[in-house]
């Protein structure tokens, strides 16, 4: 129950000012059914949150960051869990008219070959709750190979929490495939050259054999 609330009405909105100076919230529940309990309102960081049975559903921070399943988003949209896109695709602006190309991106097998995928679990210092084993890369190790894929943000006492730009893996793999194709093409050329050499040597041996047979008959 909210004690001593201030309620105001305008032609476009209803304003509820809670008595709690730290986290004024509205709790929605049914007396007949104990669950679920929804809590909607400001959190202790002065952001906005939606909570169901004590579990974070959505958080909007004062820095305009949105968190789904986490109360500590570190990007414009942070999702703790799996985000599905079943009928479309994720897109980024890639028009040449809005880009200033700086240089060719050449990394490929040189990075891919040195990556060390690991199985891990998130610990208590993580900015979200995640159960079960995960598969991924250690950002500090990746930073030594591809620093452009790693950025830092702040969370709690960690002032340089590392995040990985997974989109760059696509372009690493593109270059890796191109390198493998080029190597395969070279091997094909070498193989054809070797085959031609074998055929030439075989023909010369046959010609030499024929000459020797003629001389033997004489």
Coordinates of N, CA and C in Angstrom, one line a residue:
X1 N 0.8 -1.2 0.0 CA 0.0 0.0 0.0 C 0.9 1.2 0.0
X2 N 0.5 2.2 -0.8 CA 1.3 3.4 -0.9 C 0.7 4.4 0.2
X3 N 1.6 4.9 1.0 CA 1.1 5.8 2.1 C 1.3 7.2 1.6
X4 N 0.3 8.0 1.9 CA 0.3 9.5 1.6 C 0.7 9.8 0.2
X5 N 0.1 9.2 -0.8 CA 0.4 9.5 -2.2 C -0.2 10.8 -2.6
X6 N 0.4 11.5 -3.5 CA -0.2 12.7 -4.1 C -0.6 12.4 -5.5
X7 N -1.9 12.5 -5.8 CA -2.4 12.2 -7.1 C -2.9 13.5 -7.8
X8 N -2.4 13.6 -9.1 CA -2.8 14.8 -9.8 C -3.4 14.4 -11.2
X9 N -4.3 15.1 -11.7 CA -5.0 14.8 -13.0 C -4.8 16.0 -13.9
X10 N -4.5 15.7 -15.1 CA -4.5 16.8 -16.2 C -5.3 16.2 -17.3
X11 N -5.4 17.0 -18.4 CA -6.2 16.5 -19.5 C -5.5 15.4 -20.3
X12 N -4.2 15.2 -20.0 CA -3.5 14.2 -20.8 C -2.8 13.1 -19.9
X13 N -2.8 13.3 -18.6 CA -2.1 12.3 -17.8 C -2.6 12.3 -16.4
X14 N -2.2 11.2 -15.7 CA -2.4 11.0 -14.3 C -1.1 11.0 -13.6
X15 N -0.9 11.8 -12.6 CA 0.4 11.9 -11.9 C 0.3 11.4 -10.5
X16 N 1.1 10.4 -10.2 CA 1.1 9.8 -8.8 C 2.5 10.0 -8.3
X17 N 2.6 10.7 -7.1 CA 3.8 11.0 -6.5 C 3.9 10.2 -5.2
X18 N 4.8 9.2 -5.1 CA 4.9 8.3 -3.9 C 5.5 9.0 -2.8
X19 N 5.3 8.5 -1.6 CA 5.8 9.1 -0.4 C 7.3 8.6 -0.2
X20 N 7.7 7.5 -0.8 CA 9.0 7.0 -0.6 C 10.0 7.8 -1.5
X21 N 11.0 8.5 -0.8 CA 11.8 9.4 -1.6 C 12.8 8.6 -2.5
X22 N 13.0 7.3 -2.3 CA 14.0 6.6 -3.0 C 13.4 5.8 -4.2
X23 N 12.3 5.1 -4.0 CA 11.8 4.3 -5.1 C 10.3 4.2 -5.0
X24 N 9.6 5.3 -5.4 CA 8.1 5.3 -5.4 C 7.7 4.3 -6.5
X25 N 6.8 3.4 -6.1 CA 6.4 2.3 -7.0 C 4.9 2.0 -6.8
X26 N 4.3 1.4 -7.8 CA 3.0 0.9 -7.8 C 3.0 -0.6 -7.8
X27 N 2.3 -1.3 -6.9 CA 2.3 -2.7 -6.8 C 0.9 -3.2 -7.2
X28 N 0.9 -4.1 -8.2 CA -0.4 -4.6 -8.7 C -0.4 -6.1 -8.4
X29 N -1.5 -6.5 -7.7 CA -1.7 -7.9 -7.3 C -3.2 -8.1 -7.0
X30 N -3.5 -9.4 -6.9 CA -4.9 -9.8 -6.6 C -4.9 -10.5 -5.3
X31 N -5.9 -10.1 -4.4 CA -6.0 -10.7 -3.1 C -6.4 -12.2 -3.3
X32 N -7.1 -12.5 -4.3 CA -7.6 -13.9 -4.5 C -6.5 -14.8 -5.0
X33 N -5.6 -14.2 -5.8 CA -4.5 -15.1 -6.4 C -3.2 -14.4 -6.0
X34 N -2.4 -15.1 -5.2 CA -1.1 -14.5 -4.7 C -0.1 -14.2 -5.7
X35 N -0.2 -14.8 -6.8 CA 0.9 -14.6 -7.9 C 0.2 -14.5 -9.2
X36 N 0.7 -13.6 -10.1 CA 1.9 -12.8 -10.0 C 1.7 -11.5 -9.2
X37 N 2.8 -10.9 -8.8 CA 2.8 -9.6 -8.2 C 3.7 -8.7 -9.1
X38 N 3.0 -7.7 -9.7 CA 3.8 -6.7 -10.6 C 4.1 -5.5 -9.8
X39 N 5.3 -5.0 -9.9 CA 5.8 -3.8 -9.3 C 6.3 -2.8 -10.4
X40 N 5.7 -1.7 -10.5 CA 6.0 -0.7 -11.6 C 6.3 0.6 -11.0
X41 N 7.4 1.2 -11.4 CA 7.8 2.5 -10.9 C 9.2 2.8 -10.9
X42 N 9.6 3.8 -10.1 CA 11.0 4.2 -10.1 C 11.8 3.3 -9.2
X43 N 13.1 3.0 -9.6 CA 13.9 2.2 -8.8 C 14.9 3.0 -8.0
X44 N 15.8 2.4 -7.2 CA 16.6 3.2 -6.3 C 17.6 4.0 -7.0
X45 N 17.8 3.8 -8.3 CA 18.7 4.6 -9.1 C 18.0 5.7 -9.8
X46 N 16.7 5.9 -9.5 CA 15.8 6.9 -10.1 C 15.5 6.6 -11.6
X47 N 15.7 5.4 -12.0 CA 15.2 4.9 -13.3 C 13.8 4.3 -13.1
X48 N 13.4 3.7 -14.2 CA 12.1 3.1 -14.3 C 12.2 1.6 -14.4
X49 N 11.4 0.8 -13.7 CA 11.5 -0.6 -13.7 C 10.1 -1.3 -13.7
X50 N 10.1 -2.5 -14.3 CA 8.9 -3.3 -14.2 C 9.4 -4.7 -13.7
X51 N 8.8 -5.1 -12.6 CA 9.3 -6.3 -11.9 C 8.1 -7.3 -11.7
X52 N 8.3 -8.5 -11.9 CA 7.3 -9.5 -11.8 C 7.8 -10.6 -10.8
X53 N 7.1 -10.7 -9.6 CA 7.5 -11.6 -8.6 C 8.9 -11.5 -8.2
X54 N 9.4 -10.3 -8.1 CA 10.8 -10.0 -7.7 C 11.8 -10.1 -8.8
X55 N 11.4 -10.6 -10.0 CA 12.3 -10.7 -11.1 C 12.2 -9.6 -12.1
X56 N 13.4 -9.0 -12.4 CA 13.3 -7.9 -13.3 C 12.8 -8.2 -14.7
X57 N 11.9 -7.5 -15.2 CA 11.4 -7.7 -16.6 C 11.9 -6.6 -17.5
X58 N 11.9 -5.3 -17.0 CA 12.4 -4.2 -17.9 C 12.9 -3.1 -17.0
X59 N 14.0 -2.5 -17.4 CA 14.6 -1.4 -16.7 C 14.9 -0.3 -17.7
X60 N 14.6 0.9 -17.4 CA 15.1 2.1 -18.2 C 15.8 3.0 -17.2
X61 N 17.1 3.2 -17.5 CA 18.0 4.0 -16.6 C 17.8 5.5 -16.9
X62 N 18.4 6.3 -16.0 CA 18.4 7.7 -16.2 C 19.4 8.1 -17.4
X63 N 20.2 7.2 -17.8 CA 21.1 7.4 -18.9 C 20.5 6.9 -20.3
X64 N 19.1 6.6 -20.2 CA 18.4 6.2 -21.4 C 18.9 4.9 -22.0
X65 N 19.3 4.0 -21.1 CA 19.6 2.6 -21.4 C 18.5 1.7 -21.0
X66 N 18.2 0.7 -21.9 CA 17.1 -0.2 -21.6 C 17.6 -1.6 -21.3
X67 N 17.1 -2.2 -20.3 CA 17.5 -3.6 -19.9 C 16.3 -4.5 -19.9
X68 N 16.4 -5.6 -20.5 CA 15.4 -6.6 -20.5 C 15.9 -7.8 -19.7
X69 N 15.4 -8.2 -18.6 CA 15.9 -9.2 -17.8 C 17.1 -8.9 -16.9
X70 N 17.4 -7.6 -16.9 CA 18.6 -7.1 -16.1 C 18.3 -5.7 -15.7
X71 N 18.7 -5.4 -14.4 CA 18.5 -4.1 -13.9 C 19.8 -3.2 -14.1
X72 N 20.8 -3.7 -14.8 CA 22.0 -3.0 -15.0 C 22.4 -3.0 -16.5
X73 N 21.6 -2.4 -17.4 CA 22.0 -2.4 -18.8 C 23.3 -1.6 -19.0
X74 N 24.1 -2.1 -20.0 CA 25.3 -1.4 -20.3 C 25.3 -0.8 -21.7
X75 N 24.2 -1.0 -22.4 CA 24.1 -0.5 -23.8 C 22.7 0.1 -24.0
X76 N 22.4 0.7 -25.2 CA 21.1 1.2 -25.5 C 20.0 0.1 -25.2
X77 N 20.4 -1.1 -25.5 CA 19.5 -2.3 -25.2 C 20.3 -3.4 -24.8
X78 N 20.2 -3.9 -23.5 CA 20.8 -5.0 -23.0 C 19.8 -6.1 -22.7
X79 N 20.0 -7.3 -23.1 CA 19.1 -8.4 -22.9 C 19.8 -9.5 -22.2
X80 N 19.3 -9.9 -21.1 CA 19.8 -11.1 -20.3 C 19.0 -12.3 -20.7
X81 N 19.5 -13.1 -21.6 CA 18.7 -14.2 -22.2 C 18.8 -14.2 -23.7
X82 N 17.9 -14.9 -24.3 CA 17.9 -15.1 -25.7 C 16.9 -14.1 -26.4
X83 N 17.3 -13.4 -27.4 CA 16.4 -12.5 -28.1 C 16.2 -13.2 -29.5
X84 N 14.9 -13.4 -29.8 CA 14.5 -14.1 -31.0 C 14.0 -13.1 -32.1
X85 N 14.3 -13.4 -33.3 CA 13.9 -12.6 -34.4 C 13.4 -13.6 -35.5
X86 N 12.2 -14.1 -35.4 CA 11.8 -15.2 -36.2 C 11.4 -14.9 -37.6
X87 N 11.0 -13.6 -37.9 CA 10.4 -13.3 -39.2 C 11.2 -12.3 -40.0
X88 N 12.3 -11.7 -39.4 CA 13.1 -10.7 -40.0 C 14.5 -10.9 -39.8
X89 N 15.3 -9.8 -39.8 CA 16.7 -9.8 -39.5 C 17.1 -8.5 -38.8
X90 N 18.3 -8.6 -38.1 CA 18.8 -7.4 -37.5 C 19.6 -6.6 -38.5
X91 N 19.4 -5.3 -38.6 CA 20.0 -4.5 -39.6 C 20.8 -3.4 -39.0
X92 N 21.8 -2.9 -39.8 CA 22.6 -1.7 -39.4 C 22.7 -0.9 -40.7
X93 N 22.8 0.4 -40.6 CA 23.0 1.3 -41.7 C 24.3 1.0 -42.3
X94 N 24.4 0.8 -43.7 CA 25.6 0.4 -44.3 C 25.8 1.2 -45.7
X95 N 25.0 2.2 -45.8 CA 25.1 3.0 -47.1 C 26.4 3.7 -47.2
X96 N 27.0 3.6 -48.5 CA 28.3 4.3 -48.7 C 28.2 5.8 -48.5
X97 N 27.1 6.4 -48.6 CA 27.0 7.8 -48.5 C 27.1 8.3 -47.1
X98 N 27.0 7.4 -46.1 CA 27.2 7.8 -44.7 C 28.4 7.3 -44.1
X99 N 29.3 6.8 -44.9 CA 30.6 6.2 -44.4 C 31.8 6.9 -45.0
X100 N 32.8 7.0 -44.1 CA 34.1 7.4 -44.6 C 35.1 6.2 -44.4
X101 N 35.4 5.5 -45.5 CA 36.2 4.3 -45.4 C 37.6 4.7 -45.0
X102 N 38.2 4.0 -44.0 CA 39.5 4.3 -43.5 C 40.6 3.4 -44.1
X103 N 40.3 2.1 -44.2 CA 41.3 1.1 -44.7 C 40.6 -0.2 -44.9
X104 N 41.3 -1.1 -45.6 CA 40.8 -2.4 -45.8 C 40.9 -3.2 -44.5
X105 N 39.9 -4.0 -44.2 CA 39.9 -4.9 -43.0 C 40.5 -6.2 -43.5
X106 N 41.7 -6.6 -43.0 CA 42.4 -7.7 -43.5 C 42.5 -8.9 -42.5
X107 N 42.1 -8.7 -41.3 CA 42.2 -9.8 -40.3 C 41.3 -11.0 -40.8
X108 N 41.7 -12.2 -40.5 CA 40.9 -13.4 -40.8 C 41.5 -14.6 -40.1
X109 N 42.1 -15.5 -40.8 CA 42.7 -16.7 -40.2 C 43.7 -16.4 -39.1
X110 N 44.4 -15.3 -39.3 CA 45.4 -14.9 -38.3 C 44.8 -14.7 -36.9
X111 N 43.6 -14.3 -36.9 CA 42.8 -14.1 -35.6 C 42.0 -15.4 -35.3
X112 N 41.3 -15.9 -36.2 CA 40.5 -17.1 -36.0 C 41.3 -18.2 -35.5
X113 N 42.5 -18.4 -36.0 CA 43.3 -19.6 -35.6 C 43.8 -19.5 -34.2
X114 N 43.8 -18.3 -33.6 CA 44.3 -18.1 -32.2 C 43.2 -17.9 -31.2
X115 N 41.9 -17.9 -31.6 CA 40.8 -17.8 -30.7 C 40.7 -19.0 -29.8
X116 N 40.3 -18.8 -28.5 CA 40.2 -19.9 -27.6 C 38.8 -19.9 -27.0
X117 N 37.8 -20.6 -27.7 CA 36.5 -20.7 -27.1 C 36.5 -21.5 -25.8
X118 N 35.7 -21.0 -24.8 CA 35.6 -21.7 -23.5 C 34.2 -21.9 -23.1
X119 N 34.0 -22.9 -22.2 CA 32.7 -23.1 -21.6 C 32.8 -22.4 -20.2
X120 N 31.8 -21.6 -19.8 CA 32.0 -20.9 -18.6 C 30.6 -20.6 -18.0
X121 N 30.6 -20.1 -16.7 CA 29.4 -19.7 -16.1 C 29.6 -18.3 -15.5
X122 N 28.6 -17.4 -15.6 CA 28.8 -16.1 -15.0 C 28.8 -16.1 -13.5
X123 N 29.6 -15.3 -12.9 CA 29.7 -15.3 -11.4 C 28.9 -14.1 -10.9
X124 N 29.1 -13.9 -9.6 CA 28.3 -12.8 -8.9 C 28.6 -11.4 -9.3
X125 N 29.7 -11.2 -9.9 CA 30.1 -9.9 -10.4 C 29.5 -9.5 -11.7
X126 N 28.8 -10.4 -12.4 CA 28.2 -10.1 -13.6 C 27.0 -9.1 -13.4
X127 N 26.8 -8.2 -14.4 CA 25.7 -7.2 -14.3 C 24.3 -7.8 -14.5
X128 N 24.2 -9.1 -14.5 CA 22.9 -9.8 -14.7 C 23.0 -11.2 -14.1
X129 N 21.8 -11.8 -14.0 CA 21.8 -13.2 -13.5 C 21.7 -14.1 -14.7
X130 N 22.5 -15.1 -14.8 CA 22.5 -16.1 -15.9 C 22.8 -17.5 -15.3
X131 N 21.9 -18.4 -15.6 CA 22.1 -19.7 -15.1 C 22.6 -20.6 -16.2
X132 N 23.4 -21.7 -15.7 CA 23.9 -22.7 -16.7 C 25.1 -22.3 -17.4
X133 N 25.7 -23.2 -18.1 CA 26.9 -23.0 -18.8 C 26.7 -22.2 -20.1
X134 N 27.7 -21.4 -20.4 CA 27.7 -20.6 -21.6 C 28.9 -21.0 -22.4
X135 N 28.9 -20.6 -23.7 CA 30.1 -20.8 -24.6 C 30.5 -19.4 -25.1
X136 N 31.7 -19.1 -25.0 CA 32.2 -17.8 -25.5 C 33.7 -17.6 -25.5
X137 N 34.1 -16.4 -25.5 CA 35.5 -16.0 -25.5 C 35.8 -15.1 -24.3
X138 N 37.0 -15.2 -23.8 CA 37.5 -14.3 -22.8 C 37.9 -13.0 -23.4
X139 N 37.2 -11.9 -23.0 CA 37.5 -10.6 -23.7 C 38.9 -10.1 -23.6
X140 N 39.6 -10.4 -22.5 CA 40.9 -9.9 -22.3 C 41.9 -10.7 -23.3
X141 N 41.6 -11.9 -23.6 CA 42.4 -12.7 -24.6 C 42.1 -12.2 -26.0
X142 N 40.8 -11.9 -26.3 CA 40.5 -11.4 -27.6 C 41.0 -10.0 -27.8
X143 N 41.1 -9.2 -26.8 CA 41.6 -7.9 -26.9 C 43.1 -7.8 -27.4
X144 N 43.9 -8.9 -27.0 CA 45.2 -8.9 -27.5 C 45.3 -9.2 -29.0
X145 N 44.3 -10.0 -29.5 CA 44.3 -10.3 -30.9 C 43.6 -9.3 -31.8
X146 N 42.5 -8.8 -31.3 CA 41.6 -7.9 -32.1 C 41.0 -6.9 -31.2
X147 N 41.8 -5.9 -30.8 CA 41.4 -4.8 -29.8 C 40.1 -4.1 -30.3
X148 N 39.9 -4.0 -31.6 CA 38.7 -3.3 -32.2 C 37.4 -4.0 -31.8
X149 N 37.5 -5.2 -31.4 CA 36.3 -6.0 -31.0 C 35.9 -5.8 -29.6
X150 N 36.7 -5.2 -28.8 CA 36.5 -5.1 -27.3 C 36.3 -3.6 -26.9
X151 N 35.3 -3.4 -26.1 CA 35.1 -2.0 -25.5 C 34.9 -2.2 -24.0
X152 N 34.9 -1.1 -23.3 CA 34.7 -1.1 -21.9 C 33.5 -0.3 -21.4
X153 N 32.9 -0.7 -20.3 CA 31.9 0.1 -19.7 C 32.0 0.0 -18.2
X154 N 31.2 0.7 -17.5 CA 31.2 0.6 -16.0 C 30.1 -0.1 -15.4
X155 N 30.3 -0.9 -14.4 CA 29.3 -1.6 -13.6 C 29.7 -1.8 -12.2
X156 N 29.0 -1.1 -11.3 CA 29.4 -1.2 -9.9 C 30.8 -0.8 -9.6
X157 N 31.6 -1.7 -9.0 CA 33.0 -1.4 -8.7 C 33.9 -1.7 -9.8
X158 N 33.4 -2.3 -10.9 CA 34.2 -2.6 -12.1 C 34.1 -1.4 -13.0
X159 N 35.2 -0.7 -13.2 CA 35.1 0.5 -14.0 C 35.5 0.3 -15.5
X160 N 36.0 -1.0 -15.8 CA 36.4 -1.3 -17.1 C 35.9 -2.7 -17.5
X161 N 34.6 -2.9 -17.3 CA 34.0 -4.1 -17.7 C 34.0 -4.3 -19.2
X162 N 34.5 -5.4 -19.7 CA 34.7 -5.5 -21.1 C 33.5 -6.2 -21.8
X163 N 33.2 -5.6 -23.0 CA 32.2 -6.1 -23.8 C 32.8 -6.5 -25.2
X164 N 32.2 -7.5 -25.9 CA 32.7 -7.9 -27.2 C 31.7 -7.6 -28.3
X165 N 32.2 -7.1 -29.4 CA 31.4 -6.8 -30.6 C 31.4 -8.1 -31.4
X166 N 30.4 -8.9 -31.2 CA 30.3 -10.2 -31.9 C 30.1 -10.0 -33.4
X167 N 29.6 -8.9 -33.9 CA 29.4 -8.7 -35.3 C 30.7 -8.8 -36.1
X168 N 31.8 -8.4 -35.5 CA 33.1 -8.5 -36.2 C 33.5 -9.9 -36.6
X169 N 33.0 -10.9 -35.9 CA 33.3 -12.3 -36.2 C 32.8 -12.6 -37.7
X170 N 31.7 -12.0 -38.1 CA 31.3 -12.3 -39.5 C 32.3 -11.9 -40.5
X171 N 33.0 -10.8 -40.3 CA 33.9 -10.3 -41.3 C 35.3 -11.0 -41.1
X172 N 35.6 -11.5 -39.9 CA 36.7 -12.3 -39.7 C 36.6 -13.6 -40.5
X173 N 35.4 -14.2 -40.4 CA 35.1 -15.4 -41.1 C 35.0 -15.2 -42.7
X174 N 34.5 -14.1 -43.1 CA 34.5 -13.8 -44.6 C 36.0 -13.8 -45.1
X175 N 36.8 -13.1 -44.4 CA 38.2 -13.1 -44.8 C 38.9 -14.4 -44.7
X176 N 38.6 -15.2 -43.6 CA 39.1 -16.5 -43.5 C 38.8 -17.4 -44.6
X177 N 37.5 -17.4 -45.0 CA 37.0 -18.2 -46.1 C 37.7 -17.8 -47.4
X178 N 37.9 -16.5 -47.6 CA 38.6 -16.0 -48.8 C 40.1 -16.5 -48.8
X179 N 40.7 -16.5 -47.7 CA 42.1 -17.0 -47.6 C 42.2 -18.4 -47.9
X180 N 41.2 -19.2 -47.3 CA 41.2 -20.7 -47.6 C 40.9 -21.0 -49.1
X181 N 40.1 -20.2 -49.7 CA 39.8 -20.4 -51.1 C 41.0 -20.1 -52.0
X182 N 41.7 -19.0 -51.6 CA 42.9 -18.6 -52.3 C 44.0 -19.7 -52.2
X183 N 44.1 -20.3 -51.0 CA 45.1 -21.4 -50.8 C 44.6 -22.6 -51.6
X184 N 43.3 -22.9 -51.6 CA 42.8 -24.0 -52.3 C 43.1 -23.8 -53.8
X185 N 42.9 -22.6 -54.3 CA 43.1 -22.3 -55.7 C 44.6 -22.5 -56.1
X186 N 45.5 -22.1 -55.2 CA 46.9 -22.3 -55.4 C 47.3 -23.8 -55.4
X187 N 46.7 -24.6 -54.5 CA 46.9 -26.0 -54.5 C 46.4 -26.7 -55.8
X188 N 45.3 -26.2 -56.3 CA 44.8 -26.7 -57.6 C 45.8 -26.5 -58.7
X189 N 46.3 -25.2 -58.7 CA 47.3 -24.9 -59.8 C 48.5 -25.8 -59.7
X190 N 49.0 -25.9 -58.4 CA 50.2 -26.8 -58.2 C 49.9 -28.2 -58.6
X191 N 48.7 -28.7 -58.3 CA 48.3 -30.0 -58.6 C 48.3 -30.2 -60.1
X192 N 47.7 -29.3 -60.8 CA 47.7 -29.4 -62.3 C 49.1 -29.4 -62.9
X193 N 49.9 -28.5 -62.3 CA 51.3 -28.4 -62.8 C 52.0 -29.8 -62.5
X194 N 51.8 -30.3 -61.4 CA 52.4 -31.6 -61.1 C 51.9 -32.7 -62.0
X195 N 50.6 -32.7 -62.2 CA 50.0 -33.7 -63.1 C 50.6 -33.5 -64.5
X196 N 50.7 -32.3 -65.0 CA 51.3 -32.1 -66.3 C 52.7 -32.6 -66.4
X197 N 53.5 -32.4 -65.3 CA 54.9 -32.8 -65.2 C 54.9 -34.3 -65.3
X198 N 54.0 -35.0 -64.5 CA 54.0 -36.4 -64.5 C 53.7 -37.0 -65.9
X199 N 52.7 -36.3 -66.6 CA 52.3 -36.8 -67.9 C 53.5 -36.6 -68.9
X200 N 54.2 -35.4 -68.8 CA 55.3 -35.2 -69.6 C 56.4 -36.2 -69.4
X201 N 56.7 -36.5 -68.1 CA 57.8 -37.5 -67.8 C 57.3 -38.9 -68.3
X202 N 56.1 -39.2 -68.2 CA 55.6 -40.5 -68.7 C 55.7 -40.6 -70.2
X203 N 55.4 -39.5 -70.9 CA 55.6 -39.6 -72.3 C 57.0 -39.7 -72.8
X204 N 57.9 -39.0 -72.1 CA 59.3 -39.1 -72.4 C 59.9 -40.5 -72.1
X205 N 59.4 -41.1 -71.0 CA 59.8 -42.5 -70.7 C 59.4 -43.4 -71.8
X206 N 58.1 -43.2 -72.2 CA 57.6 -44.1 -73.3 C 58.4 -43.9 -74.6
X207 N 58.8 -42.6 -74.9 CA 59.6 -42.4 -76.1 C 60.9 -43.0 -76.0
X208 N 61.5 -42.9 -74.8 CA 62.9 -43.4 -74.6 C 62.8 -45.0 -74.6
X209 N 61.8 -45.5 -74.1 CA 61.6 -47.0 -74.1 C 61.5 -47.5 -75.6
X210 N 60.8 -46.7 -76.4 CA 60.6 -47.1 -77.8 C 61.9 -47.0 -78.5
X211 N 62.7 -46.0 -78.3 CA 64.1 -45.8 -78.9 C 65.0 -47.0 -78.5
X212 N 64.9 -47.4 -77.2 CA 65.8 -48.4 -76.7 C 65.4 -49.8 -77.4
X213 N 64.1 -50.0 -77.5 CA 63.6 -51.2 -78.1 C 64.0 -51.3 -79.6
X214 N 64.0 -50.2 -80.3 CA 64.5 -50.2 -81.7 C 65.9 -50.5 -81.8
X215 N 66.7 -49.9 -80.9 CA 68.2 -50.2 -80.9 C 68.5 -51.6 -80.6
X216 N 67.7 -52.2 -79.7 CA 67.9 -53.6 -79.3 C 67.6 -54.5 -80.4
X217 N 66.6 -54.2 -81.2 CA 66.3 -55.0 -82.4 C 67.4 -55.0 -83.4
X218 N 68.1 -53.9 -83.5 CA 69.2 -53.8 -84.5 C 70.4 -54.6 -84.0

